[in-house]
Tab-separated table of C-alpha atoms in Angstrom:
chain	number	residue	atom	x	y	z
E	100	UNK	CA	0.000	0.000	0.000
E	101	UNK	CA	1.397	3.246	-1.084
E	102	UNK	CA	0.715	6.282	1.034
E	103	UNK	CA	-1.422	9.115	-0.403
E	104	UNK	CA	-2.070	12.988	0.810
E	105	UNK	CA	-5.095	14.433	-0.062
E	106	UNK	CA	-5.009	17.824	-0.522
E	107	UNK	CA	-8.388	18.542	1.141
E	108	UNK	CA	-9.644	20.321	4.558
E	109	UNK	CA	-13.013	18.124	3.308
E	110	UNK	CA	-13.111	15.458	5.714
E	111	UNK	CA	-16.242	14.486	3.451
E	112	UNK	CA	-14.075	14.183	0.807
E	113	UNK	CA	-11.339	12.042	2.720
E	114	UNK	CA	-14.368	9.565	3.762
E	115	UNK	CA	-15.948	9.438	0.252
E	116	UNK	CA	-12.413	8.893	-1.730
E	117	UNK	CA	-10.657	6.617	1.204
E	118	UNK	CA	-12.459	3.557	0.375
E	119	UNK	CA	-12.178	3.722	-3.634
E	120	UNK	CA	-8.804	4.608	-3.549
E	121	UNK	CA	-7.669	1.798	-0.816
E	122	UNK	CA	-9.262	-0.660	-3.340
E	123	UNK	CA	-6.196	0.720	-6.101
E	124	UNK	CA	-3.539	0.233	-3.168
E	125	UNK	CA	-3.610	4.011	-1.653
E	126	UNK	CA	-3.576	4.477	1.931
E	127	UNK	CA	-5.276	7.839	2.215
E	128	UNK	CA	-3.938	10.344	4.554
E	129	UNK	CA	-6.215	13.681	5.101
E	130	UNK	CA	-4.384	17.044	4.876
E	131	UNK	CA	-5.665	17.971	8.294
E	132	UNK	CA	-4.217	14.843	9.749
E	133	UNK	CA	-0.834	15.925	8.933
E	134	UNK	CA	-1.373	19.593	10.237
E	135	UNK	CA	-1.306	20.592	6.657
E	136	UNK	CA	-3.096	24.201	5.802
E	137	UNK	CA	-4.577	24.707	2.857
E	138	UNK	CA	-2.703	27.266	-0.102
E	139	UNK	CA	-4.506	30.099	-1.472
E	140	UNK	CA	-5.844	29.115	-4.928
E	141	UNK	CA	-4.023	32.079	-7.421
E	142	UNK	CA	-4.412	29.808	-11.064
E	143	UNK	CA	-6.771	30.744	-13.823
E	144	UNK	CA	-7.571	27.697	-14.528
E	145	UNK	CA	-9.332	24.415	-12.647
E	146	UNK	CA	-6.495	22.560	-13.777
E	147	UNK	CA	-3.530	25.166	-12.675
E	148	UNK	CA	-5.528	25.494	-9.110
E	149	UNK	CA	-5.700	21.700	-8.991
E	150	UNK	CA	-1.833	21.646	-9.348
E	151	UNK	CA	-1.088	23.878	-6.716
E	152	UNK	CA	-2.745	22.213	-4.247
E	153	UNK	CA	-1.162	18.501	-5.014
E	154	UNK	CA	2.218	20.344	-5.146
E	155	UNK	CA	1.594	22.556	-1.626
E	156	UNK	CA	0.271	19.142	-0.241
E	157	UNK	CA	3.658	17.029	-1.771
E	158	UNK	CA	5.869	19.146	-0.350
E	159	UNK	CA	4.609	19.418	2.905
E	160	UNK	CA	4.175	15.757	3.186
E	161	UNK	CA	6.587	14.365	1.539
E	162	UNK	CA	4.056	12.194	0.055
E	163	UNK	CA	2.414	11.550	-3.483
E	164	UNK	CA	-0.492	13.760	-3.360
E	165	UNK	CA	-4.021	14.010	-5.244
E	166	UNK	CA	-5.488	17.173	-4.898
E	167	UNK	CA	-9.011	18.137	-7.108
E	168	UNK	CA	-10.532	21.702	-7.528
E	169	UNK	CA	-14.491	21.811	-9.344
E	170	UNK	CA	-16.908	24.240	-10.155
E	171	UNK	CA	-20.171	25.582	-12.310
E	172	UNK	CA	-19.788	27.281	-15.093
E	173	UNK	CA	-22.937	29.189	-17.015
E	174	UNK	CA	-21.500	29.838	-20.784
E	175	UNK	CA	-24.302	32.293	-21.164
E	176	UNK	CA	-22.574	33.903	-17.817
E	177	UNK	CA	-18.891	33.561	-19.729
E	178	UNK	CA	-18.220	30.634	-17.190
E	179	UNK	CA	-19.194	32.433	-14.046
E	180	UNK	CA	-19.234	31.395	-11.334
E	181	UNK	CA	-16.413	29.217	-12.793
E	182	UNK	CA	-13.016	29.405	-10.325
E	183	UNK	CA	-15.197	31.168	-8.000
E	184	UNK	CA	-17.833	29.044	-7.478
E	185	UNK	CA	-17.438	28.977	-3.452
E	186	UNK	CA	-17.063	32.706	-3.499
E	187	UNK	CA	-19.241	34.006	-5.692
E	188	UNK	CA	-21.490	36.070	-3.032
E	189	UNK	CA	-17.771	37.336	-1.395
E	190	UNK	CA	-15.098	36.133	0.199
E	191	UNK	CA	-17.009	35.048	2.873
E	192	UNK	CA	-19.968	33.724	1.155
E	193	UNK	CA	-21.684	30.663	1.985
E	194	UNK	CA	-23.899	28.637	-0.437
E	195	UNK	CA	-27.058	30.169	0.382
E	196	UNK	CA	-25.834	33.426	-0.545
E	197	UNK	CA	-23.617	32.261	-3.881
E	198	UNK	CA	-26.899	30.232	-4.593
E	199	UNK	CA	-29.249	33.801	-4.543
E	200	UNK	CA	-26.690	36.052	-6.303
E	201	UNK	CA	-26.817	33.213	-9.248
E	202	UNK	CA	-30.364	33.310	-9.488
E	203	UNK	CA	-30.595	36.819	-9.260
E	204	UNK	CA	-27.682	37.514	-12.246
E	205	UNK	CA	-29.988	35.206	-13.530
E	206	UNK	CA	-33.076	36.984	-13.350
E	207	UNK	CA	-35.258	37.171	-16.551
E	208	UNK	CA	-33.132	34.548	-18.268
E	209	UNK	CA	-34.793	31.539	-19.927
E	210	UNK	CA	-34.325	28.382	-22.115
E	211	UNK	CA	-30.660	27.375	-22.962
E	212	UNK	CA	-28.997	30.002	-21.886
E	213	UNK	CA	-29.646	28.487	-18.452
E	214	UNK	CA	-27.551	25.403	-19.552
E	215	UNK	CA	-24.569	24.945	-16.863
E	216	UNK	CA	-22.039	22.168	-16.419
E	217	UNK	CA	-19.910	21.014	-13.183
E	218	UNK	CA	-16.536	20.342	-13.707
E	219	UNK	CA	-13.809	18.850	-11.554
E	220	UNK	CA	-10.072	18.663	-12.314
E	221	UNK	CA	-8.151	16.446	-10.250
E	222	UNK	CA	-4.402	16.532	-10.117
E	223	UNK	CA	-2.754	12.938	-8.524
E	224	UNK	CA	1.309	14.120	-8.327
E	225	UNK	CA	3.652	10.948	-7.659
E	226	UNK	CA	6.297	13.577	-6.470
E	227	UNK	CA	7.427	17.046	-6.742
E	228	UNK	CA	9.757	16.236	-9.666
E	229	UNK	CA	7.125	13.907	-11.549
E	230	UNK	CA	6.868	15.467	-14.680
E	231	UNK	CA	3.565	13.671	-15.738
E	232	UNK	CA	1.139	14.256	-13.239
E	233	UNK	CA	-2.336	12.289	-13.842
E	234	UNK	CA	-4.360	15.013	-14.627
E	235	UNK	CA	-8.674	14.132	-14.513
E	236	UNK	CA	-11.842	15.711	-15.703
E	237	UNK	CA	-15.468	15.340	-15.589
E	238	UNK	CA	-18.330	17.070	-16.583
E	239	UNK	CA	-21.583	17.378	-15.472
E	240	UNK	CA	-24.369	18.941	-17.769
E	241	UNK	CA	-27.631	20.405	-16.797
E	242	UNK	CA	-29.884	23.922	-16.340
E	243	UNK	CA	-30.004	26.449	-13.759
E	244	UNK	CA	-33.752	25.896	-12.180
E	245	UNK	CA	-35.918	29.747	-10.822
E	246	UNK	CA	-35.662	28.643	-7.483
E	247	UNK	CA	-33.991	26.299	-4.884
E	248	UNK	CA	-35.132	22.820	-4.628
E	249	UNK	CA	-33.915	19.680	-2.514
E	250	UNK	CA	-31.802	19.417	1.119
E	251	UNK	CA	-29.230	17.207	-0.104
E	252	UNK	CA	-25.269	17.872	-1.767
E	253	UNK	CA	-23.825	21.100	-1.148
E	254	UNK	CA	-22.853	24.070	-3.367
E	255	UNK	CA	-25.334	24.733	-6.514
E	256	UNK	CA	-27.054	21.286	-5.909
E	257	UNK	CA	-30.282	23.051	-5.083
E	258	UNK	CA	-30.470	25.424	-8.182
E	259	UNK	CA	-28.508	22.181	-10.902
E	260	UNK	CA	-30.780	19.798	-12.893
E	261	UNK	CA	-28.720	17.432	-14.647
E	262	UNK	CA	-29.959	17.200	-18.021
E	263	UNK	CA	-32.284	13.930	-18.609
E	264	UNK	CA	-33.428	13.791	-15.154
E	265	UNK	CA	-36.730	15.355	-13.195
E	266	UNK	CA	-34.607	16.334	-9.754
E	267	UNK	CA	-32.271	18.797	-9.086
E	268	UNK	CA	-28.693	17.196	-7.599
E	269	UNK	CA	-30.190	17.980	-4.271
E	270	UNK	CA	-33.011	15.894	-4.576
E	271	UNK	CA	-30.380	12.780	-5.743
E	272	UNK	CA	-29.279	10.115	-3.207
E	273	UNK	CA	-25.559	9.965	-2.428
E	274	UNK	CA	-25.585	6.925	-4.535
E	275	UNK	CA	-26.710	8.611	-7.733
E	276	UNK	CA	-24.901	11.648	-7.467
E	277	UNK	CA	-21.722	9.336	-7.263
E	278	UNK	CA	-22.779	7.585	-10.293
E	279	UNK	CA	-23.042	10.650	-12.346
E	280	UNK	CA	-21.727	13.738	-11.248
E	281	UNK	CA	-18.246	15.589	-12.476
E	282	UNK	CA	-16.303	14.318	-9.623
E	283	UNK	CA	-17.452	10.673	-10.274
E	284	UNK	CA	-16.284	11.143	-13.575
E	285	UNK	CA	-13.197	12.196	-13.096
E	286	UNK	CA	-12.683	9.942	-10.375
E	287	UNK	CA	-13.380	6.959	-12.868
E	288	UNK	CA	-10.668	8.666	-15.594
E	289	UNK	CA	-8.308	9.265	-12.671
E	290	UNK	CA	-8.441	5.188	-12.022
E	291	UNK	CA	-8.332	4.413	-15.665
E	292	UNK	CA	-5.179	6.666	-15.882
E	293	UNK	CA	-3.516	5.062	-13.188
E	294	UNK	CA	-3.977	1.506	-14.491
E	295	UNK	CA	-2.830	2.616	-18.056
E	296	UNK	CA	0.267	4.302	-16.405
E	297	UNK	CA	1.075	1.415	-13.635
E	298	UNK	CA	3.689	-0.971	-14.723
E	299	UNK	CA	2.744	-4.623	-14.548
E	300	UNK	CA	3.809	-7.055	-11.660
E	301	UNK	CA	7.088	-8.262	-12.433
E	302	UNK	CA	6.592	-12.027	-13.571
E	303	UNK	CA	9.192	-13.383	-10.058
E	304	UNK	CA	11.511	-11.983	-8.452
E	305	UNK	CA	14.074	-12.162	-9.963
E	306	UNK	CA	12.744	-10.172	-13.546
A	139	UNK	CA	-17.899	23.974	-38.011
A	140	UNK	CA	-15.991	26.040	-35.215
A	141	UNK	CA	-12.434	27.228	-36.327
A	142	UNK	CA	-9.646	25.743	-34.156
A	143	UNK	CA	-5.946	26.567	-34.337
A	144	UNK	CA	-4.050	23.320	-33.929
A	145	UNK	CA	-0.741	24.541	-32.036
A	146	UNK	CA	1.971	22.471	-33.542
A	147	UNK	CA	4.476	23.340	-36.312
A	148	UNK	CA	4.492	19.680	-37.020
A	149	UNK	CA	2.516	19.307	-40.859
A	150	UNK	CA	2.016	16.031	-39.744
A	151	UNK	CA	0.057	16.024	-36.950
A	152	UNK	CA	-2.051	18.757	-38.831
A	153	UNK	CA	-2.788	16.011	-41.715
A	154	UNK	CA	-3.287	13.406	-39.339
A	155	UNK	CA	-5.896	15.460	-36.350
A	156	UNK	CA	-7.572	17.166	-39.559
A	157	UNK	CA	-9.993	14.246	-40.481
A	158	UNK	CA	-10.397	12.908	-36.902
A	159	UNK	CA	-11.783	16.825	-35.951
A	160	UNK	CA	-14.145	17.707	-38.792
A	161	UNK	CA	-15.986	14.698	-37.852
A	162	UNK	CA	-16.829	16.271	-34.158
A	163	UNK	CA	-17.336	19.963	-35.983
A	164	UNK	CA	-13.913	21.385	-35.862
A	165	UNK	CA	-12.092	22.902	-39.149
A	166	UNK	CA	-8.201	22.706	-38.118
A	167	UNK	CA	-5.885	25.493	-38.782
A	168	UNK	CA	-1.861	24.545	-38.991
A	169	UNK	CA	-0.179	27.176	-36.564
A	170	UNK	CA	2.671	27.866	-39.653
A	171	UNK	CA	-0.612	28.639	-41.827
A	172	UNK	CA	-1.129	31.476	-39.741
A	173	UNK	CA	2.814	32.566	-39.469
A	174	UNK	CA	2.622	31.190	-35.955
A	175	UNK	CA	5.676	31.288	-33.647
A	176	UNK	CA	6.235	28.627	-31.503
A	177	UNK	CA	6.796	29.643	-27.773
A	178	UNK	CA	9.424	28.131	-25.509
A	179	UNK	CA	8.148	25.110	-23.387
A	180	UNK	CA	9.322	26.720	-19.689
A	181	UNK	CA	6.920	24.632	-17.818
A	182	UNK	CA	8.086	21.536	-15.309
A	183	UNK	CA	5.383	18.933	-16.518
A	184	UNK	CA	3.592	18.277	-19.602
A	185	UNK	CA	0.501	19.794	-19.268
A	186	UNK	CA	1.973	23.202	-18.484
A	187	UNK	CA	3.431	22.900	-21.502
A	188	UNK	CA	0.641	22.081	-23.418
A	189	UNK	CA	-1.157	24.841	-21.353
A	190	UNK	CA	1.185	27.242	-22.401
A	191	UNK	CA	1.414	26.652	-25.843
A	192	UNK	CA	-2.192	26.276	-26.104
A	193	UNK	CA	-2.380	29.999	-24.896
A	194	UNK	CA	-0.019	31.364	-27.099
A	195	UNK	CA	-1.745	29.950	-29.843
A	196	UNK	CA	-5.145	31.274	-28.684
A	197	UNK	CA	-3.920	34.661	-27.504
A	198	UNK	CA	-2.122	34.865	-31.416
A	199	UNK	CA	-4.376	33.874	-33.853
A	200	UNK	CA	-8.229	34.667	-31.654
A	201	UNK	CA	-9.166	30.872	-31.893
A	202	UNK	CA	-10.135	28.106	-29.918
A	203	UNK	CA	-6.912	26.476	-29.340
A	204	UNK	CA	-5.311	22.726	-28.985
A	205	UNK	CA	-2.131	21.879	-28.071
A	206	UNK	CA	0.105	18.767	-26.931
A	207	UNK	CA	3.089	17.992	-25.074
A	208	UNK	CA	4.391	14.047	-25.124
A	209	UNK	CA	7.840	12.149	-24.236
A	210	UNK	CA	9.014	9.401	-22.819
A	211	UNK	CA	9.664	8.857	-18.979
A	212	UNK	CA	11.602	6.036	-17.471
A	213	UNK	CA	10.945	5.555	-14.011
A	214	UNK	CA	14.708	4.109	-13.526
A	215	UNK	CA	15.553	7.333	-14.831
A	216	UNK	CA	13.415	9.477	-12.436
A	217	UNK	CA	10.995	9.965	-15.524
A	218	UNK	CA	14.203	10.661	-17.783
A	219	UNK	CA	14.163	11.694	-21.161
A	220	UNK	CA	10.871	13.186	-19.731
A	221	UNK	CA	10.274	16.791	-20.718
A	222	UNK	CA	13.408	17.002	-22.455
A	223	UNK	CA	12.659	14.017	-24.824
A	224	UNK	CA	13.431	16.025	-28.084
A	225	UNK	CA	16.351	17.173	-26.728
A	226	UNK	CA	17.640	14.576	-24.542
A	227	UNK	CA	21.014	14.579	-26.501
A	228	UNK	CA	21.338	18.403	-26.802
A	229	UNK	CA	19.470	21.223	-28.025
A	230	UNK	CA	20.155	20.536	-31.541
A	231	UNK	CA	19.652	16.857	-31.318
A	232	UNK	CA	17.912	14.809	-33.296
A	233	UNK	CA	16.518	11.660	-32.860
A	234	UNK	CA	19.515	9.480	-33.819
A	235	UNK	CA	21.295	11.024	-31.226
A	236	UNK	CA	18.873	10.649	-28.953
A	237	UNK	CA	18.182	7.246	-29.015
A	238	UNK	CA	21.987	6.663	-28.361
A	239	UNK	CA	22.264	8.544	-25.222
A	240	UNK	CA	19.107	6.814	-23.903
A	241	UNK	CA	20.878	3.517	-24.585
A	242	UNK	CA	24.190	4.354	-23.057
A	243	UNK	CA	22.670	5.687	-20.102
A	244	UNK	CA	20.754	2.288	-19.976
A	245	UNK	CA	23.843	0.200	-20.811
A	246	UNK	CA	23.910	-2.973	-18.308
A	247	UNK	CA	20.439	-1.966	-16.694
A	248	UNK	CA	18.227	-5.118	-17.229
A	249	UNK	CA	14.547	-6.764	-16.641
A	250	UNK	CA	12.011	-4.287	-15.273
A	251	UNK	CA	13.946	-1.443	-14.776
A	252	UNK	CA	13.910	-0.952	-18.601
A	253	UNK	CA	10.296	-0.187	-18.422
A	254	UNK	CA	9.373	3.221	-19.741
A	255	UNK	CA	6.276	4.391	-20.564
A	256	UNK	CA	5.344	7.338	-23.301
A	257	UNK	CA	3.065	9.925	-22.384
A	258	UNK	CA	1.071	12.232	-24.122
A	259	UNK	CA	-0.739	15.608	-23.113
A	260	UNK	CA	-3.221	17.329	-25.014
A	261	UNK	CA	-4.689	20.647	-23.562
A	262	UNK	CA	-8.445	22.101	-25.468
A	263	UNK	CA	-8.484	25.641	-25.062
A	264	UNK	CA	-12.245	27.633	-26.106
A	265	UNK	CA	-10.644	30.706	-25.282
A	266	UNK	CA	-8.339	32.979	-23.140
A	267	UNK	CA	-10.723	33.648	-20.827
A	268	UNK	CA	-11.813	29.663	-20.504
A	269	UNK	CA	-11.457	28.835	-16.781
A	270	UNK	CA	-11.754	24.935	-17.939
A	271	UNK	CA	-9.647	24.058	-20.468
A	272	UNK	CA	-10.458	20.521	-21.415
A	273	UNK	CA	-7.190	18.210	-20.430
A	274	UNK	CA	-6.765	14.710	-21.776
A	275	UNK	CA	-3.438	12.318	-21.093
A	276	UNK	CA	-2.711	8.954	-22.365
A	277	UNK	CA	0.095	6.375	-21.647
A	278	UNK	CA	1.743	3.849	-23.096
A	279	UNK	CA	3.524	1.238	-21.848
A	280	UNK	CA	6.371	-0.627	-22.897
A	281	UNK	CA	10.475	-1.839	-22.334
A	282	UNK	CA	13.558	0.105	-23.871
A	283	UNK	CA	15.140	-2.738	-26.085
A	284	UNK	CA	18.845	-3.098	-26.471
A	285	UNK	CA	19.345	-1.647	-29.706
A	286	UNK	CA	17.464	0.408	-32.234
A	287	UNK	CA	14.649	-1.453	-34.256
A	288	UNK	CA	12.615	-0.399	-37.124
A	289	UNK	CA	11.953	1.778	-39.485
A	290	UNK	CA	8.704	3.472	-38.947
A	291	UNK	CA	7.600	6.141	-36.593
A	292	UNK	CA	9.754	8.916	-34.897
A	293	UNK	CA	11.299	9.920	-31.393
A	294	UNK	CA	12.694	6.731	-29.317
A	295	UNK	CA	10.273	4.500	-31.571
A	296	UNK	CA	13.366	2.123	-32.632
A	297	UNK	CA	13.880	1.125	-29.101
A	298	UNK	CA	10.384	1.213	-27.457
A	299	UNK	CA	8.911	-2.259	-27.435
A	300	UNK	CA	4.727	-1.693	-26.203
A	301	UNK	CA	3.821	-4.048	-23.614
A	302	UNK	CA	2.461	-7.257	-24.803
A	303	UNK	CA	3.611	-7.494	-28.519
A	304	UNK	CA	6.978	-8.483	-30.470
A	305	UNK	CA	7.454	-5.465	-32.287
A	306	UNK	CA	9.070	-2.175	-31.464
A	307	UNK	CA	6.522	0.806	-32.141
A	308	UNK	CA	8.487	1.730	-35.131
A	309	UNK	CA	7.526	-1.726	-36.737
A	310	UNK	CA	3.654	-0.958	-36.056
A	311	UNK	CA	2.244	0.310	-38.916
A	312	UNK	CA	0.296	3.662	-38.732
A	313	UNK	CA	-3.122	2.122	-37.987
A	314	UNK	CA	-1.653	-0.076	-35.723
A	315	UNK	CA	-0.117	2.987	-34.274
A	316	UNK	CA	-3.224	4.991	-34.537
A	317	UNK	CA	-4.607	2.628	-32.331
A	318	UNK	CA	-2.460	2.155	-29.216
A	319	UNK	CA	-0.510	4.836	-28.791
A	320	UNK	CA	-0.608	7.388	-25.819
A	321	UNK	CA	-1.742	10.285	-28.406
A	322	UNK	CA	-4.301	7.669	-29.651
A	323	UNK	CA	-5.288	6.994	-26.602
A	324	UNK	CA	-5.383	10.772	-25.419
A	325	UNK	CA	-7.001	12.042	-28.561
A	326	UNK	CA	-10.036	9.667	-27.537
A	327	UNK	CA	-10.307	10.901	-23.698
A	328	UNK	CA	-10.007	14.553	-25.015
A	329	UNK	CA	-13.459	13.753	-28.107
A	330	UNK	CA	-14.976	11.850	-24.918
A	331	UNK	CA	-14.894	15.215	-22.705
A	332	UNK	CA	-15.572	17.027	-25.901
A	333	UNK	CA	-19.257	15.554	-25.954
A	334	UNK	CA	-19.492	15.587	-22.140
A	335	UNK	CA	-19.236	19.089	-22.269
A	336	UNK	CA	-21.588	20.012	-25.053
A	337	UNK	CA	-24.529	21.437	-24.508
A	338	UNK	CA	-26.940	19.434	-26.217
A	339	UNK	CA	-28.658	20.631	-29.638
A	340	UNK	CA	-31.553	22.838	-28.750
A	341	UNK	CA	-34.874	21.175	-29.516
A	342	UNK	CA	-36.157	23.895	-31.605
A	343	UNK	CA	-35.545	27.319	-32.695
A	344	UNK	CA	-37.025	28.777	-29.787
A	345	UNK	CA	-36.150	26.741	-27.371
């Protein structure tokens, strides 16, 4: 078993991600275990922030890290909230507030240019000097509803309706939303990454 | 069909993404067709390079954007030729030259710790502005022979032997190539988040 940081004050995230990864031979290690404080987030991109933080987190550690950063974007909004997504209302915004201002820049606006996507980038770093990081994406498409609906997720859950369906994410069960949303999917690429990367078992022990 | 500037000065890879692109909507543009500079890779993995040149490419020529970075890491090497795979030899090396200093270097190193894997980066930029460029990586696994075999392909093809067949990769032939390579692979992760992405056609004109 290889040891792992995740670069995540989440402990939601540690729980949901410790028994996937265990199954691929990662040990899982929490940044706040390790007394590790989080970096400030100065990329313009998902995938720059993403490398940051599995960087911050490798160096601190010692360790290989994975590190993810995700967000909705509105195209009709030019990808706002995008990077900010957690911050949208203000630095110290909570999701409440981010979830009103959206519907409020919203106001008056109908039919596709509602359309929205989640994305998540995550970043797994075998070491400071690796110079191929496994980089992973998802994407989750779906509308911005008038008003907030369902108690469960966390961010824009309440105000997301992933295309096809008849809930918002809030109204999905844990199970579903780990099934389809952008962090499932890039979780599943991140696996499929590490298996194409991994060198096979050598054949005895002496090869 | 959405103009995209394809940010290589390689007339090759033009000919070869060209088809593959139109089919999902794209028209590519060669970067030299446009009298296109290419920027200096200053990044530490591949997919700041690719993010880089995928910028300058956008910022140039007011396009969507794609770019890739690839080379070939051994992990006895600490990921060695790496970043520097064009230029492992020196800056004006070519691949002759190369593939000599990757076999001295390896001279009397046997079994596993030949194994090396390829890796390719391709970055999808819509625009400057685009907080989530779309980021797709393949691998490809294989051993470092003992001496250059082969005719076909380019790079350290004459002494990469893929995992799990009797040829080195400059034996395949091109569809063969096409098929299993890590830009195969991550030209095929990159048209997958392509279509998770997009929005989906509206129903009807006024929808």
């Amino acid at each position: 078993m290889t040891p792992l940081l995740l670069a995540t004050g989440n402990p939601g995230k540690v729980r949901e991600l410790r028994p996937v990864l265990a199954a691929h031979g990662f040990v899982v290690v929490g940044q706040k275990e390790r007394g590790i404080a989080s970096i400030e987030e100065t990329g313009t991109t998902f995938v720059e922030n993403a490398l940051l933080k599995a960087r911050h987190a490798a160096r601190q550690s010692g360790m290989a890290a994975l590190a993810e950063d995700s967000g909705l974007c509105v195209p009709f909004l030019q990808g706002s909230p995008g990077l900010y997504s957690a911050r949208y209302a203000g630095p110290e915004s909570d999701d409440t507030a981010n979830n009103a201002k959206l519907l409020a820049t919203l106001a008056g606006v109908r039919g596709c240019a509602r359309a929205a996507h989640y994305v998540c980038c995550m970043v797994f770093l075998d070491s400071l000097a690796d110079p191929a990081p496994l980089v992973a994406q998802g994407f989750w498409r779906g509308r911005i509803g008038v008003r907030p609906v369902g108690r469960g997720g966390f961010g824009y859950d309440p105000l997301f309706w992933p295309e096809g369906g008849k809930r918002s994410a809030a109204q999905l069960n844990p199970a579903e939303k780990n099934r389809d949303s952008h962090r499932a999917r890039a979780l599943r690429r991140l696996l499929e990454l590490l298996a194409e990367r991994q060198e096979p078992q050598p054949l005895s022990l002496r090869d």
